[in-house]
XYZ file of C-alpha atoms in Angstrom:
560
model
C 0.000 0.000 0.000
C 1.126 3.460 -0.766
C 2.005 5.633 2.047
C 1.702 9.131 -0.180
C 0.940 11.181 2.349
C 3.541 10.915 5.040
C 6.650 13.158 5.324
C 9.289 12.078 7.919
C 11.793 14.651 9.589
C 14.690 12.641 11.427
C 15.826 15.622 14.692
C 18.007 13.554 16.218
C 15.335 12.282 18.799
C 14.738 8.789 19.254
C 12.397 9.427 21.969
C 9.193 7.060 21.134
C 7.295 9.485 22.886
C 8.010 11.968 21.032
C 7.883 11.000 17.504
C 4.643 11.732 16.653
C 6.003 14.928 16.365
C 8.659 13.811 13.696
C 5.948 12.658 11.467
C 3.811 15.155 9.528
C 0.626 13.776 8.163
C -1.295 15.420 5.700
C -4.443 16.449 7.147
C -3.245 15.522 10.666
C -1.542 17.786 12.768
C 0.177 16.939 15.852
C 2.858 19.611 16.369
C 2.060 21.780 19.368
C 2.354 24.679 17.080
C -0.169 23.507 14.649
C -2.673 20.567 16.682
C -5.627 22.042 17.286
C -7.131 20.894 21.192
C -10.123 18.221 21.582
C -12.028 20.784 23.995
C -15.110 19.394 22.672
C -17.057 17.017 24.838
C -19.932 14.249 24.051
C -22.355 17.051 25.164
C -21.095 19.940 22.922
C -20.974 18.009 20.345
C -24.438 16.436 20.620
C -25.944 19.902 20.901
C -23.907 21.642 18.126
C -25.064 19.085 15.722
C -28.667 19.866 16.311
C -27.567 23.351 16.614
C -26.475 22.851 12.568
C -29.673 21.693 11.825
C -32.289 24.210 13.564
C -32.119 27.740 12.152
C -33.883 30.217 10.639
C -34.575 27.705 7.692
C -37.469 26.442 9.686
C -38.676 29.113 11.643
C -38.525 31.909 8.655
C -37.962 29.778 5.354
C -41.125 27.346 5.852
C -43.492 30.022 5.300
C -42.367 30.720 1.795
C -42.372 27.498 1.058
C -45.757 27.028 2.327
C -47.287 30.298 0.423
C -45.830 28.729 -2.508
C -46.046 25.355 -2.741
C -49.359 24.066 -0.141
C -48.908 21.993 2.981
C -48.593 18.756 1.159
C -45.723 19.709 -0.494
C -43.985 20.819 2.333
C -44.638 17.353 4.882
C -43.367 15.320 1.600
C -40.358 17.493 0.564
C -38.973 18.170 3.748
C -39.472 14.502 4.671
C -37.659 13.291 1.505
C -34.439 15.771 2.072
C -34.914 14.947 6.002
C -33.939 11.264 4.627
C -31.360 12.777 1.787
C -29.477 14.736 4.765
C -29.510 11.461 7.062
C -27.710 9.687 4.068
C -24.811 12.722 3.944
C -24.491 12.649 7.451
C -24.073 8.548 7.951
C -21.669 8.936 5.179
C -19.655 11.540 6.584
C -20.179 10.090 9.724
C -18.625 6.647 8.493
C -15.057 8.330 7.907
C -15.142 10.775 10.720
C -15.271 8.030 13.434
C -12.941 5.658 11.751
C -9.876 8.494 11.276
C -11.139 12.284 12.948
C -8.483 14.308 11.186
C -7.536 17.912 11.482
C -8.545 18.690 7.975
C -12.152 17.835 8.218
C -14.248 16.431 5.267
C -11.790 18.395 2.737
C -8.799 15.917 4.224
C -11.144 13.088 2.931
C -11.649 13.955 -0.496
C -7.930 14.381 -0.575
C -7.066 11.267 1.025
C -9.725 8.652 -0.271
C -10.564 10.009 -3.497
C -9.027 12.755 -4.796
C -6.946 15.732 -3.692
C -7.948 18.278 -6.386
C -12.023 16.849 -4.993
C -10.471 17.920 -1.868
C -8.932 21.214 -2.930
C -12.348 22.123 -4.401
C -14.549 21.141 -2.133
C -12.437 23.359 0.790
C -12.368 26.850 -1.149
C -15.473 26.863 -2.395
C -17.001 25.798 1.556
C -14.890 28.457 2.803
C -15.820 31.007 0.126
C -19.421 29.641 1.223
C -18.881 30.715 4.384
C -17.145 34.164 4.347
C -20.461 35.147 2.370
C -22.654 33.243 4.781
C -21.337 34.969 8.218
C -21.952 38.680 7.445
C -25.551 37.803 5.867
C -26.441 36.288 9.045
C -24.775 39.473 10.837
C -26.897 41.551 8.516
C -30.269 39.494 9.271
C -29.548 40.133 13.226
C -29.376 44.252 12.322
C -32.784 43.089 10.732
C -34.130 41.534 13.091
C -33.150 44.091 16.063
C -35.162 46.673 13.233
C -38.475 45.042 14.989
C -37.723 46.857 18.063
C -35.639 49.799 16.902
C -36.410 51.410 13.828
C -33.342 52.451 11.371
C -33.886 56.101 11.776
C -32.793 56.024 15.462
C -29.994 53.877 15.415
C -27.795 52.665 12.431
C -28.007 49.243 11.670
C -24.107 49.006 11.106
C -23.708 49.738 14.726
C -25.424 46.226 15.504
C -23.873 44.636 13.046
C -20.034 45.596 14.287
C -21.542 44.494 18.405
C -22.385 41.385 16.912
C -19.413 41.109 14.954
C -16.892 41.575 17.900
C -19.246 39.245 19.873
C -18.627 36.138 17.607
C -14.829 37.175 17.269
C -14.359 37.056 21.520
C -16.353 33.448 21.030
C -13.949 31.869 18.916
C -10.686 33.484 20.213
C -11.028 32.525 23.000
C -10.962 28.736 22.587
C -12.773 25.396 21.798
C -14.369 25.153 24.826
C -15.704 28.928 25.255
C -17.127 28.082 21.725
C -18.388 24.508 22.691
C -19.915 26.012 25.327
C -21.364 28.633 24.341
C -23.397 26.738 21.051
C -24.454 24.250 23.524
C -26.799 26.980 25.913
C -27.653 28.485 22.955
C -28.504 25.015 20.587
C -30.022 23.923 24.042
C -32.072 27.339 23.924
C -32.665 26.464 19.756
C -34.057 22.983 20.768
C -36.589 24.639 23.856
C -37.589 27.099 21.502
C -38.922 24.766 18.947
C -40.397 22.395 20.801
C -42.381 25.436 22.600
C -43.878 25.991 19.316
C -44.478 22.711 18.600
C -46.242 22.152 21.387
C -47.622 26.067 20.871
C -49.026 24.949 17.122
C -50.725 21.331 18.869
C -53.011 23.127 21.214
C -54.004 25.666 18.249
C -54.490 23.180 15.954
C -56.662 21.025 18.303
C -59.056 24.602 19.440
C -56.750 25.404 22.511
C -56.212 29.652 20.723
C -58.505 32.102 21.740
C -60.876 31.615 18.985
C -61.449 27.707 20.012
C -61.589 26.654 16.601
C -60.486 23.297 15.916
C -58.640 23.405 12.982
C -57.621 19.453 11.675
C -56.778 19.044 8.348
C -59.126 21.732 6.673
C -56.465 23.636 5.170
C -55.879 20.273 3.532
C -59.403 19.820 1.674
C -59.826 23.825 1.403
C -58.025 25.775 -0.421
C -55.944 22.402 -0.701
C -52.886 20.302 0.019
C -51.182 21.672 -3.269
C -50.481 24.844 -4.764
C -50.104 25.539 -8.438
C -46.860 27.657 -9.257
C -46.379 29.618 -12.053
C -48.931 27.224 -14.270
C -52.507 25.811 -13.684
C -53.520 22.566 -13.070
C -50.951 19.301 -12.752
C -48.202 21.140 -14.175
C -48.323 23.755 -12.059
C -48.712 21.091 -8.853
C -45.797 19.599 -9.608
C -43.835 23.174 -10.270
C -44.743 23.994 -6.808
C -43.881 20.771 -5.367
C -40.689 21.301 -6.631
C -39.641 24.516 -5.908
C -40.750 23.172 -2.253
C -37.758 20.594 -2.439
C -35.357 23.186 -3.495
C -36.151 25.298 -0.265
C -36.298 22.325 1.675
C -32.982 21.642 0.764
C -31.220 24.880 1.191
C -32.956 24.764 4.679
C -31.091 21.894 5.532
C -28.051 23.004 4.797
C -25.068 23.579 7.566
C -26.282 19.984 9.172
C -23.027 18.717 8.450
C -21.637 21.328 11.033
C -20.299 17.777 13.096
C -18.146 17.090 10.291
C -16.007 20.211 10.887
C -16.195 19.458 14.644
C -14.208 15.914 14.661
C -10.785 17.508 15.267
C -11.671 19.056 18.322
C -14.011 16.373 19.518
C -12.965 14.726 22.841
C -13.400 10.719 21.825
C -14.672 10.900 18.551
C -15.316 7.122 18.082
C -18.130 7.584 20.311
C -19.092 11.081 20.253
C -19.583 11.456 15.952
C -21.455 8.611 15.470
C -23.936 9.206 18.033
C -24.201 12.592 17.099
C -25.120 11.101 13.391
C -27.347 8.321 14.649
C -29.693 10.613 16.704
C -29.605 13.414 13.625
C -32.421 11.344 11.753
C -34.914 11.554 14.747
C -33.981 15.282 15.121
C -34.973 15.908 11.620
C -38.473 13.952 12.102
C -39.520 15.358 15.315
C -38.392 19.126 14.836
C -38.797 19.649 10.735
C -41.288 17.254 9.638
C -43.902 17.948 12.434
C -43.055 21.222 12.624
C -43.899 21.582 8.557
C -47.226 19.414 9.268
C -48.735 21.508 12.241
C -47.878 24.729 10.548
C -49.795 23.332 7.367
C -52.599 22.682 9.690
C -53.211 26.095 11.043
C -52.434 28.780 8.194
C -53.890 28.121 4.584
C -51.349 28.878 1.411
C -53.607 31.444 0.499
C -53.711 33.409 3.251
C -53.290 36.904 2.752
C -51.339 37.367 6.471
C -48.827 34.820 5.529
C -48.585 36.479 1.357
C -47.548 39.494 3.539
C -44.833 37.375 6.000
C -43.432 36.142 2.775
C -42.140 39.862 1.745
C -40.665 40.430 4.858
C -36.600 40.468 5.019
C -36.003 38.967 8.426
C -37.599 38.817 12.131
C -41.146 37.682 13.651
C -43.257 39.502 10.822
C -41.760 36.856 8.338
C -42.442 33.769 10.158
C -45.644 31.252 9.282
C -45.564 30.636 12.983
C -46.609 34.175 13.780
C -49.310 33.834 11.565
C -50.986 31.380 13.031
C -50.570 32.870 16.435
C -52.082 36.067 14.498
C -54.915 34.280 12.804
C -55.744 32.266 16.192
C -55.780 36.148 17.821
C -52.696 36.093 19.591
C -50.335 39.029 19.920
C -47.599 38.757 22.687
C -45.892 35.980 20.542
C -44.563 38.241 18.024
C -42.151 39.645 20.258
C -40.850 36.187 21.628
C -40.351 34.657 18.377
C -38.636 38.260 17.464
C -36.188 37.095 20.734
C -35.892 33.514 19.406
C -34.762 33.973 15.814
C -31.993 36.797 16.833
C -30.603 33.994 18.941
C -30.918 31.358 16.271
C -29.280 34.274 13.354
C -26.221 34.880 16.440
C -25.622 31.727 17.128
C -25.815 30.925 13.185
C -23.034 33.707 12.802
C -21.291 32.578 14.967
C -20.588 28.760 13.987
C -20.463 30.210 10.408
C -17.104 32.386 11.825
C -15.823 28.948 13.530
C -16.625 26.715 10.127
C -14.839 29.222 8.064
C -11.871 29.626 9.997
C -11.344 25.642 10.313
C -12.153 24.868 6.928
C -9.346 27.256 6.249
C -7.092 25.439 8.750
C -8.066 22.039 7.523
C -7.088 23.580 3.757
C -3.604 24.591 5.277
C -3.159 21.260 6.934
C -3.945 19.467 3.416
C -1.136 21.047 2.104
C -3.689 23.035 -0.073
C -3.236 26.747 1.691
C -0.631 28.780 3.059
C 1.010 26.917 5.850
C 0.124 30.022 8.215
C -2.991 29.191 8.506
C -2.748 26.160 10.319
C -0.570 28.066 12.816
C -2.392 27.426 16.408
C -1.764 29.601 19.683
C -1.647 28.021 22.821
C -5.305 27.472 23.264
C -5.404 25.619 19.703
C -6.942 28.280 17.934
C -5.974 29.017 14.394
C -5.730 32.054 15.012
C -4.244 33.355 11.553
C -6.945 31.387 9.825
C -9.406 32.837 12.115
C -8.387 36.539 11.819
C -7.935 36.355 8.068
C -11.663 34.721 8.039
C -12.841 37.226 10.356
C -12.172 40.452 7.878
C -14.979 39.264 5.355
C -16.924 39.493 8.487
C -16.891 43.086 7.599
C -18.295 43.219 3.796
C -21.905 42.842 6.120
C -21.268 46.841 6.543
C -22.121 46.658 2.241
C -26.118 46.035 3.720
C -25.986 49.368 5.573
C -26.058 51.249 2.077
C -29.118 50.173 -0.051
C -27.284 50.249 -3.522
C -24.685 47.337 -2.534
C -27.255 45.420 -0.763
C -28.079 44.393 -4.512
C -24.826 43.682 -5.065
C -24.158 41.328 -2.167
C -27.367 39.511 -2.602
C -25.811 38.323 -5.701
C -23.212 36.769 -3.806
C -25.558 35.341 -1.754
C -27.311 33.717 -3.998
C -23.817 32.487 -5.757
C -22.494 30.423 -2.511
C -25.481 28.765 -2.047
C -24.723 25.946 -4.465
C -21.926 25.548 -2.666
C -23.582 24.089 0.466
C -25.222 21.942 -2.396
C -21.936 21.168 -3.904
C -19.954 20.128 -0.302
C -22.928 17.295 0.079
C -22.413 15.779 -3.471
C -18.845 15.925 -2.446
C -19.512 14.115 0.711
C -21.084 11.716 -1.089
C -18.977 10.996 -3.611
C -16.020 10.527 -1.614
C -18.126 7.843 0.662
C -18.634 5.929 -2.380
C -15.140 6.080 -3.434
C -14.487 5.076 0.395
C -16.500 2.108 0.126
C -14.609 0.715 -2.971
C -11.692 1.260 -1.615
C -12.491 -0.748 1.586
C -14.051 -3.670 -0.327
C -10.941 -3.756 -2.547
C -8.762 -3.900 0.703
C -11.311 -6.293 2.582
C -11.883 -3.947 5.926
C -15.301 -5.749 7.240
C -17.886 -3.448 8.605
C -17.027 -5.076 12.043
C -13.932 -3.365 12.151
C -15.626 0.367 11.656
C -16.820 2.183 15.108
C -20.020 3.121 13.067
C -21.413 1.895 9.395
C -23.671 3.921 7.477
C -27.075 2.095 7.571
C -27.809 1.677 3.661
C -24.083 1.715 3.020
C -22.971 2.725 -0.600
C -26.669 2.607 -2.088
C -27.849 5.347 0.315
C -25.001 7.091 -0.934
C -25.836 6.569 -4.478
C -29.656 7.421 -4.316
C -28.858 11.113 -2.029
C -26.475 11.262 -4.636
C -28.545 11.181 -7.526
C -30.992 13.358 -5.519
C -28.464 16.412 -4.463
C -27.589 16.338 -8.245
C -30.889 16.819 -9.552
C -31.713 19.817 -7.052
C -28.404 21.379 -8.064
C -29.473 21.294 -11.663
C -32.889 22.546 -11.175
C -32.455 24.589 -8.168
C -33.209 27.959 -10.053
C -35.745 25.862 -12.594
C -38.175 28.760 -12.546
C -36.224 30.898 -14.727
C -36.628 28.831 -18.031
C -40.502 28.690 -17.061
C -43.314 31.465 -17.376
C -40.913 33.355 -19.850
C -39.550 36.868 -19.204
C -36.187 35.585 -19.085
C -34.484 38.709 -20.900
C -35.572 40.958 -18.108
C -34.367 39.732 -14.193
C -34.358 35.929 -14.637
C -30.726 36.433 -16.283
C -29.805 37.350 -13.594
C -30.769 34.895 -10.966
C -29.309 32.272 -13.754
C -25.945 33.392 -13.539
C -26.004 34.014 -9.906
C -27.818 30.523 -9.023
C -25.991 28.454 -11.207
C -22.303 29.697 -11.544
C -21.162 28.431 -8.742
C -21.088 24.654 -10.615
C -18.424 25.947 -13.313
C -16.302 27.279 -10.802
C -15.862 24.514 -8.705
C -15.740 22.022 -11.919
C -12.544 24.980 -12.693
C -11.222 24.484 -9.212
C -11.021 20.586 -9.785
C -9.566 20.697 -12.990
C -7.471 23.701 -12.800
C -5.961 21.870 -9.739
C -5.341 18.924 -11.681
C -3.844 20.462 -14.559
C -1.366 22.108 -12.257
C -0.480 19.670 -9.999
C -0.743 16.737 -12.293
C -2.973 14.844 -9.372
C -5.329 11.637 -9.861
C -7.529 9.972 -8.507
C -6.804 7.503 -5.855
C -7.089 3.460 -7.129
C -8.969 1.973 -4.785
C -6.350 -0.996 -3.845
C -4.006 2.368 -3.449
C -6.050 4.317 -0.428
C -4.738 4.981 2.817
C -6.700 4.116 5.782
C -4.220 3.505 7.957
C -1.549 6.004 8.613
C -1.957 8.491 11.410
C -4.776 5.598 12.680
C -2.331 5.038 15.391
C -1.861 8.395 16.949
C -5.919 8.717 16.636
C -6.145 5.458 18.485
C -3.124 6.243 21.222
C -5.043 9.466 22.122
C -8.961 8.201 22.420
C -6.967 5.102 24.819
C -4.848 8.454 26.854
C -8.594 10.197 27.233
C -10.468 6.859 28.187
C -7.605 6.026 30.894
C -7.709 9.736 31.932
C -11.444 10.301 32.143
C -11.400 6.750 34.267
C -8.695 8.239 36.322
C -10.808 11.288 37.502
C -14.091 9.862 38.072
C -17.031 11.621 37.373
C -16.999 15.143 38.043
C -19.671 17.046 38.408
C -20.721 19.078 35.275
C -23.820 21.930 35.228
C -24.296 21.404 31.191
C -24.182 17.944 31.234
C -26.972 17.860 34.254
C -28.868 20.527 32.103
C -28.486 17.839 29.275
C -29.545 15.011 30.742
C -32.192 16.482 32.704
C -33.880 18.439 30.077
C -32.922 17.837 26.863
C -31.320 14.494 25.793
C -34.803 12.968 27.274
C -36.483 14.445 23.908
C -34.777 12.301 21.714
């Protein structure tokens, strides 16, 4: 077997202990200039995973989706991705908890399939998410605009508090960070299941108006919506555009992917993280989308009006029904709730960036700066240099760039698209590999459930949303005026990663990895050494008493 990725350094020490330090690994870093620290514990981890999958894409994005689509749509279409994401995550899942390297998912592209996949796949995430953190900073300005209009205060002075907030959170440390997500994914996971419960008792009479809702949205003015054409055609138009925005809601569950470097024992902590993802998406999304079907019809003209807002509780389908049921304190606590959800989004948008640039630097694939760690294990050159496109949010203060940077927007999101099918595709690659080499699944601390098939069918599915994603621009005509637009924005995002791959190869003369040539074993060891070191520590200390993990156990693992 080829061992491509090692690079040995002979100091003079002959030390066992200390030759993991003579040994750089591509991807794994274990210099105390460069390791980053596993501050992360089974708790954090847990939580930061849901965290990834609860945001503003349910509590904003289902209303358009609703007004446009019909309450069938949504139940099946966020049901179907719910199933899609499970089949990214068990697939990332399956790597991460047999080798949790520094460099994240990027490191496996590089390692098991290809590295140009892998060079790809980690510039266009980051570039993803030095877009993604100052919208989210923006959409907090917005939201604060529900309490304090524009005229009194300038937005850009929230958005630079915010901004320094999220900086002090990942400077200073793993476990400040770890922490932190886990009150507020804890306060994410409260929130929701509030409303859930909130939506049950209106749906079943409990609102001030004591009417008993059911399924009559369902019969009248109907399960499905018609988009942009009548009849069948138009049905299945709006059913689709429904599993577009399901999709993009998803996206940022594979948050615990980026996480497995800094995870304390991985083997155990990653795959449960995965296995209790799928019941996470059923309980919060899919009954979420069904009661919220159930209590505000796709025609009405309360939620046509949520659906133009920007950001905040006017744009939610949950204030709605509150609204139609004749409710009107709940505006302001869902106001409360979704500027949590949009900081703590901005937030672990700041943290995936700046890691996804470490992971980059570890693969060999960046300047070796950036994987440069202080003593707390913070990349803190990857960070700061991550941090400064924190500041194009200032472009939303000034209504003429707000355009511009919408455009950008709308550009990276393919690329959230693009990291799954890369997940994917590497899993699959993975699995040849390991059938050529004969590892059994017996051997693996978790297995994907459906294996190589799942793969292939979310597969198949990401593609076909990445293709269509912006479908409506070739339908209903006008395409010469706006649509243009949207086209280039929405789809060129695919040509520039398909440039990335092959520009990569054509430079650096790389190939794809044989499958009787992958490497699944080096750097397995050290991996191994330290989750035996933890386990033999942690058994050492006993159990200490921890707050969060009481507040876990007491009041939130239970849900699941």
């Amino acid at each position: 077997m080829k061992q491509f990725d090692v690079e040995k350094t002979n100091l003079g020490d002959e030390d066992p202990g200390a030759r993991d330090h003579d040994v750089h690994i591509v991807g794994l870093e274990t210099s105390p200039e460069t390791s980053l620290h596993r501050g992360l514990k089974a708790r954090h981890i847990t939580m930061i995973a849901i965290g990834g999958a609860i945001g503003t894409g349910l509590i904003i994005g289902t209303g358009k989706a609703l007004a446009q689509a019909g309450p069938g749509s949504v139940f099946i279409c966020y049901t179907l991705i719910g199933l899609v994401v499970f089949m990214v995550m068990a697939a990332l899942g399956e790597m991460a908890a047999w080798l949790p390297i520094s460099a994240g998912f990027t490191g496996y592209a590089s390692r098991f399939c290809d590295p140009s996949l892998g060079f790809a796949l980690g510039w266009t995430y980051w570039f993803k998410y030095i877009i993604v953190t100052p919208n989210q900073l923006t959409a907090a300005a917005l939201v604060i605009q529900y309490w304090v209009d524009r005229k009194d205060v300038n937005p850009g002075a929230f958005i630079a508090i915010f901004l320094v907030v999220i900086i002090c959170i990942n400077y200073f440390g793993v476990r400040f960070f770890g922490e932190f997500e886990f009150w507020l994914s804890s306060f994410k996971v409260i929130t929701i299941v509030g409303i859930i419960i909130f939506s049950f008792v209106l749906m079943l009479g409990g609102g001030p108006d004591h009417d008993r809702k059911g399924f009559r949205y369902w019969s009248n003015p109907g399960a499905f919506k018609p988009y942009i054409k009548d009849g069948s055609a138009g049905k299945f138009l709006g059913f689709w555009s429904c599993m577009v925005n399901a999709t993009f809601a998803y996206l940022g569950t594979e948050l615990v992917g980026v996480t497995v470097a800094e995870a304390q024992n991985p083997r155990k902590t990653i795959p449960r993280a995965i296995k209790l993802t799928f019941y996470r998406i059923l309980f919060f999304y899919c009954l979420s989308v069904l009661l919220i079907g159930m209590l505000v019809p796709y025609n009405s003209d309360k939620l046509a009006f949520a659906t133009k807002e920007q950001a905040g509780a006017s744009a939610s389908p949950f204030v709605v029904a509150a609204d139609i049921a004749g409710i009107k304190v709940l505006p302001h606590i869902i106001n409360a709730c979704i500027l949590v959800f949009v900081l703590s989004a901005s937030n672990s948008d700041l943290y995936i960036a700046s890691r996804t640039l470490y992971g980059l630097s570890s693969n060999g694939q960046a300047p070796a700066i950036f994987k440069r760690t202080d003593k707390r294990g913070v990349p803190i050159y990857a960070l700061g240099f991550s941090a400064l496109f924190a500041l194009l949010a200032f472009m939303n203060v000034a209504d003429d760039s707000t355009k511009v940077f919408g455009y950008f927007v709308n550009l990276t999101t393919i690329f959230g698209l693009l990291t799954w099918i890369s997940i994917l595709v590497t899993h699959i690659y993975w699995c040849r590999a390991r059938k050529a080499q004969n590892i059994p699944d017996e051997v693996l601390p978790y297995v994907a459930p459906l294996g190589k098939y799942g793969s292939y069918g979310a597969l198949a599915m990401c593609i076909l949303v990445a293709l269509t994603k912006n479908y409506d621009v070739f339908v209903g005509g006008d395409f010469g005026k706006e649509k243009y637009k949207t086209f280039i924005t929405g789809y060129l995002g695919i040509p520039i990663y398909l440039c990335l791959i092959f520009g990569h190869k054509f430079i650096k003369k790389t190939r794809g990895h044989a499958p009787h040539e992958v490497d699944f074993y080096t750097g397995k060891d050290i991996i191994d050494r330290e989750e035996n070191e933890f386990l033999a520590r942690k058994a050492l200390e006993g159990k200490k008493k921890d707050k969060g993990t009481w507040f876990y156990k007491t009041f939130v693992s239970w849900l699941f």
